[in-house]
mmCIF file of C-alpha atoms in Angstrom:
data_model
loop_
_atom_site.group_PDB
_atom_site.id
_atom_site.type_symbol
_atom_site.label_atom_id
_atom_site.label_comp_id
_atom_site.label_asym_id
_atom_site.label_seq_id
_atom_site.Cartn_x
_atom_site.Cartn_y
_atom_site.Cartn_z
ATOM 1 C CA UNK A 1 136.248 121.835 79.323
ATOM 2 C CA UNK A 2 135.195 118.722 79.683
ATOM 3 C CA UNK A 3 131.102 118.243 79.757
ATOM 4 C CA UNK A 4 129.829 115.460 82.427
ATOM 5 C CA UNK A 5 126.275 114.798 82.944
ATOM 6 C CA UNK A 6 124.401 115.876 85.826
ATOM 7 C CA UNK A 7 126.241 119.174 84.977
ATOM 8 C CA UNK A 8 124.190 122.782 84.996
ATOM 9 C CA UNK A 9 125.417 124.832 82.526
ATOM 10 C CA UNK A 10 124.093 128.367 81.307
ATOM 11 C CA UNK A 11 123.644 128.469 77.491
ATOM 12 C CA UNK A 12 121.919 130.266 74.466
ATOM 13 C CA UNK A 13 119.294 129.447 72.530
ATOM 14 C CA UNK A 14 121.211 128.983 69.017
ATOM 15 C CA UNK A 15 119.003 127.339 66.924
ATOM 16 C CA UNK A 16 115.371 125.658 66.937
ATOM 17 C CA UNK A 17 113.844 122.565 64.959
ATOM 18 C CA UNK A 18 110.423 120.909 65.549
ATOM 19 C CA UNK A 19 111.472 118.451 67.619
ATOM 20 C CA UNK A 20 113.645 120.748 70.245
ATOM 21 C CA UNK A 21 116.563 123.299 70.425
ATOM 22 C CA UNK A 22 120.068 123.348 70.400
ATOM 23 C CA UNK A 23 122.001 125.357 72.648
ATOM 24 C CA UNK A 24 125.496 126.660 72.632
ATOM 25 C CA UNK A 25 127.137 125.429 75.875
ATOM 26 C CA UNK A 26 130.136 127.678 75.083
ATOM 27 C CA UNK A 27 134.138 126.890 73.560
ATOM 28 C CA UNK A 28 131.834 125.369 70.425
ATOM 29 C CA UNK A 29 130.155 122.713 71.655
ATOM 30 C CA UNK A 30 126.684 122.919 71.591
ATOM 31 C CA UNK A 31 123.555 120.757 72.876
ATOM 32 C CA UNK A 32 120.280 119.642 72.324
ATOM 33 C CA UNK A 33 117.323 120.147 74.131
ATOM 34 C CA UNK A 34 114.547 117.249 73.122
ATOM 35 C CA UNK A 35 111.018 119.144 73.120
ATOM 36 C CA UNK A 36 110.046 116.757 75.948
ATOM 37 C CA UNK A 37 112.881 118.145 78.271
ATOM 38 C CA UNK A 38 112.150 122.043 77.840
ATOM 39 C CA UNK A 39 108.665 122.052 79.916
ATOM 40 C CA UNK A 40 107.507 119.745 82.929
ATOM 41 C CA UNK A 41 103.666 120.384 80.471
ATOM 42 C CA UNK A 42 102.846 119.542 76.836
ATOM 43 C CA UNK A 43 104.897 121.474 74.889
ATOM 44 C CA UNK A 44 103.385 121.562 71.169
ATOM 45 C CA UNK A 45 105.093 124.270 69.656
ATOM 46 C CA UNK A 46 108.842 125.352 70.693
ATOM 47 C CA UNK A 47 108.123 128.096 69.426
ATOM 48 C CA UNK A 48 105.957 129.504 71.585
ATOM 49 C CA UNK A 49 108.285 128.113 74.598
ATOM 50 C CA UNK A 50 112.214 129.239 73.626
ATOM 51 C CA UNK A 51 113.634 131.673 70.814
ATOM 52 C CA UNK A 52 116.749 132.036 69.376
ATOM 53 C CA UNK A 53 119.372 133.805 71.179
ATOM 54 C CA UNK A 54 117.436 133.169 74.950
ATOM 55 C CA UNK A 55 119.515 132.346 77.772
ATOM 56 C CA UNK A 56 118.400 129.309 79.591
ATOM 57 C CA UNK A 57 119.778 127.178 82.117
ATOM 58 C CA UNK A 58 120.171 123.528 81.480
ATOM 59 C CA UNK A 59 121.431 119.964 83.065
ATOM 60 C CA UNK A 60 123.832 117.707 80.654
ATOM 61 C CA UNK A 61 121.140 114.374 80.465
ATOM 62 C CA UNK A 62 124.020 112.442 78.456
ATOM 63 C CA UNK A 63 127.311 112.511 76.542
ATOM 64 C CA UNK A 64 127.488 110.448 73.455
ATOM 65 C CA UNK A 65 130.476 109.029 71.845
ATOM 66 C CA UNK A 66 130.592 110.932 68.916
ATOM 67 C CA UNK A 67 130.086 113.894 71.015
ATOM 68 C CA UNK A 68 126.351 114.931 71.146
ATOM 69 C CA UNK A 69 125.164 115.879 73.868
ATOM 70 C CA UNK A 70 122.014 115.632 75.503
ATOM 71 C CA UNK A 71 120.196 118.536 77.768
ATOM 72 C CA UNK A 72 117.046 119.541 79.873
ATOM 73 C CA UNK A 73 115.574 122.797 81.124
ATOM 74 C CA UNK A 74 113.169 120.779 83.237
ATOM 75 C CA UNK A 75 115.715 118.206 85.331
ATOM 76 C CA UNK A 76 117.436 121.787 85.282
ATOM 77 C CA UNK A 77 114.760 124.370 87.066
ATOM 78 C CA UNK A 78 114.917 123.846 91.055
ATOM 79 C CA UNK A 79 110.903 122.050 92.311
ATOM 80 C CA UNK A 80 110.219 121.131 96.032
ATOM 81 C CA UNK A 81 110.537 117.034 95.774
ATOM 82 C CA UNK A 82 107.045 117.142 97.215
ATOM 83 C CA UNK A 83 105.483 118.886 94.767
ATOM 84 C CA UNK A 84 104.401 118.074 91.775
ATOM 85 C CA UNK A 85 103.405 120.647 89.098
ATOM 86 C CA UNK A 86 101.159 119.207 85.936
ATOM 87 C CA UNK A 87 100.904 121.997 83.099
ATOM 88 C CA UNK A 88 96.719 120.495 82.312
ATOM 89 C CA UNK A 89 95.069 119.074 84.540
ATOM 90 C CA UNK A 90 93.739 115.433 84.533
ATOM 91 C CA UNK A 91 93.622 113.168 81.515
ATOM 92 C CA UNK A 92 90.844 112.484 79.654
ATOM 93 C CA UNK A 93 88.203 110.084 81.682
ATOM 94 C CA UNK A 94 90.044 110.727 84.921
ATOM 95 C CA UNK A 95 88.724 112.417 87.453
ATOM 96 C CA UNK A 96 91.653 113.234 89.274
ATOM 97 C CA UNK A 97 91.520 111.617 92.669
ATOM 98 C CA UNK A 98 95.003 109.533 93.682
ATOM 99 C CA UNK A 99 93.878 106.250 92.637
ATOM 100 C CA UNK A 100 91.608 106.845 89.447
ATOM 101 C CA UNK A 101 92.085 104.657 86.211
ATOM 102 C CA UNK A 102 91.559 107.612 83.858
ATOM 103 C CA UNK A 103 88.293 106.181 82.869
ATOM 104 C CA UNK A 104 88.825 102.257 82.956
ATOM 105 C CA UNK A 105 87.070 99.946 85.077
ATOM 106 C CA UNK A 106 89.405 98.503 88.070
ATOM 107 C CA UNK A 107 89.410 94.529 87.892
ATOM 108 C CA UNK A 108 88.177 93.635 90.535
ATOM 109 C CA UNK A 109 89.082 89.627 91.278
ATOM 110 C CA UNK A 110 86.533 87.442 91.444
ATOM 111 C CA UNK A 111 84.266 90.748 90.966
ATOM 112 C CA UNK A 112 83.340 91.413 94.817
ATOM 113 C CA UNK A 113 81.801 87.585 94.874
ATOM 114 C CA UNK A 114 84.242 86.993 97.664
ATOM 115 C CA UNK A 115 82.406 89.437 99.524
ATOM 116 C CA UNK A 116 81.325 86.540 102.207
ATOM 117 C CA UNK A 117 84.916 84.806 102.602
ATOM 118 C CA UNK A 118 85.561 86.792 106.337
ATOM 119 C CA UNK A 119 81.796 86.240 107.519
ATOM 120 C CA UNK A 120 82.430 83.391 109.587
ATOM 121 C CA UNK A 121 79.247 81.136 109.759
ATOM 122 C CA UNK A 122 77.090 83.618 106.999
ATOM 123 C CA UNK A 123 74.785 81.389 104.656
ATOM 124 C CA UNK A 124 76.295 83.073 101.712
ATOM 125 C CA UNK A 125 79.552 81.038 101.081
ATOM 126 C CA UNK A 126 80.075 79.965 97.798
ATOM 127 C CA UNK A 127 80.704 77.070 96.974
ATOM 128 C CA UNK A 128 83.920 75.925 94.339
ATOM 129 C CA UNK A 129 81.232 75.488 91.114
ATOM 130 C CA UNK A 130 79.675 78.790 91.731
ATOM 131 C CA UNK A 131 83.546 80.527 92.707
ATOM 132 C CA UNK A 132 84.803 78.413 89.161
ATOM 133 C CA UNK A 133 81.578 79.838 87.009
ATOM 134 C CA UNK A 134 82.026 83.216 87.740
ATOM 135 C CA UNK A 135 85.411 83.351 87.127
ATOM 136 C CA UNK A 136 85.029 81.442 83.913
ATOM 137 C CA UNK A 137 82.309 83.724 83.102
ATOM 138 C CA UNK A 138 84.513 87.287 84.073
ATOM 139 C CA UNK A 139 87.471 85.161 81.586
ATOM 140 C CA UNK A 140 84.723 85.041 79.069
ATOM 141 C CA UNK A 141 84.259 88.379 78.946
ATOM 142 C CA UNK A 142 87.363 89.639 78.903
ATOM 143 C CA UNK A 143 88.923 86.999 76.044
ATOM 144 C CA UNK A 144 85.830 88.812 74.077
ATOM 145 C CA UNK A 145 86.621 92.070 74.658
ATOM 146 C CA UNK A 146 90.738 91.629 73.795
ATOM 147 C CA UNK A 147 89.502 90.086 71.039
ATOM 148 C CA UNK A 148 87.071 92.565 69.653
ATOM 149 C CA UNK A 149 89.372 95.582 70.413
ATOM 150 C CA UNK A 150 92.219 93.943 67.801
ATOM 151 C CA UNK A 151 90.162 91.872 65.350
ATOM 152 C CA UNK A 152 90.168 94.897 63.136
ATOM 153 C CA UNK A 153 93.608 95.909 63.289
ATOM 154 C CA UNK A 154 96.974 94.534 61.652
ATOM 155 C CA UNK A 155 98.732 91.963 62.808
ATOM 156 C CA UNK A 156 96.016 90.747 65.329
ATOM 157 C CA UNK A 157 96.537 86.714 64.917
ATOM 158 C CA UNK A 158 94.484 86.330 61.883
ATOM 159 C CA UNK A 159 91.385 88.428 62.284
ATOM 160 C CA UNK A 160 89.162 88.933 59.438
ATOM 161 C CA UNK A 161 90.206 87.829 56.085
ATOM 162 C CA UNK A 162 88.297 87.703 52.923
#
């Protein structure tokens, strides 16, 4: 029996490790389901989801030249295409809105300085010098923030050395 990528198979969990579960596919073939491929949600302990002897449906995700077979339980589950299930709520700092960036400030080109651009005849047009100075200020702020965040880390462009 040749096992091909994309094939959906029935198997029995034959062993569990901290990084995944080994599944016996029959005909003396065994594959590995990585812990990230067990469920759509985050799995901290695989023993809470699978037990040795459980019957599972898996999809073959890879077959190595050395005979190693990569499997996925997550991809074997039938789901409607348009709907996504997330086991947990939004990430830390996120409000769950579609355009939310998880608590990060959005990057606004010119930081709102171009509001008068489409108002023809409006006296709020800014000349080149004021646009350039606001750009330079934003650029300096971003650069100093980047330096501050990478300075103490190893490998950060020659940070503090005493």
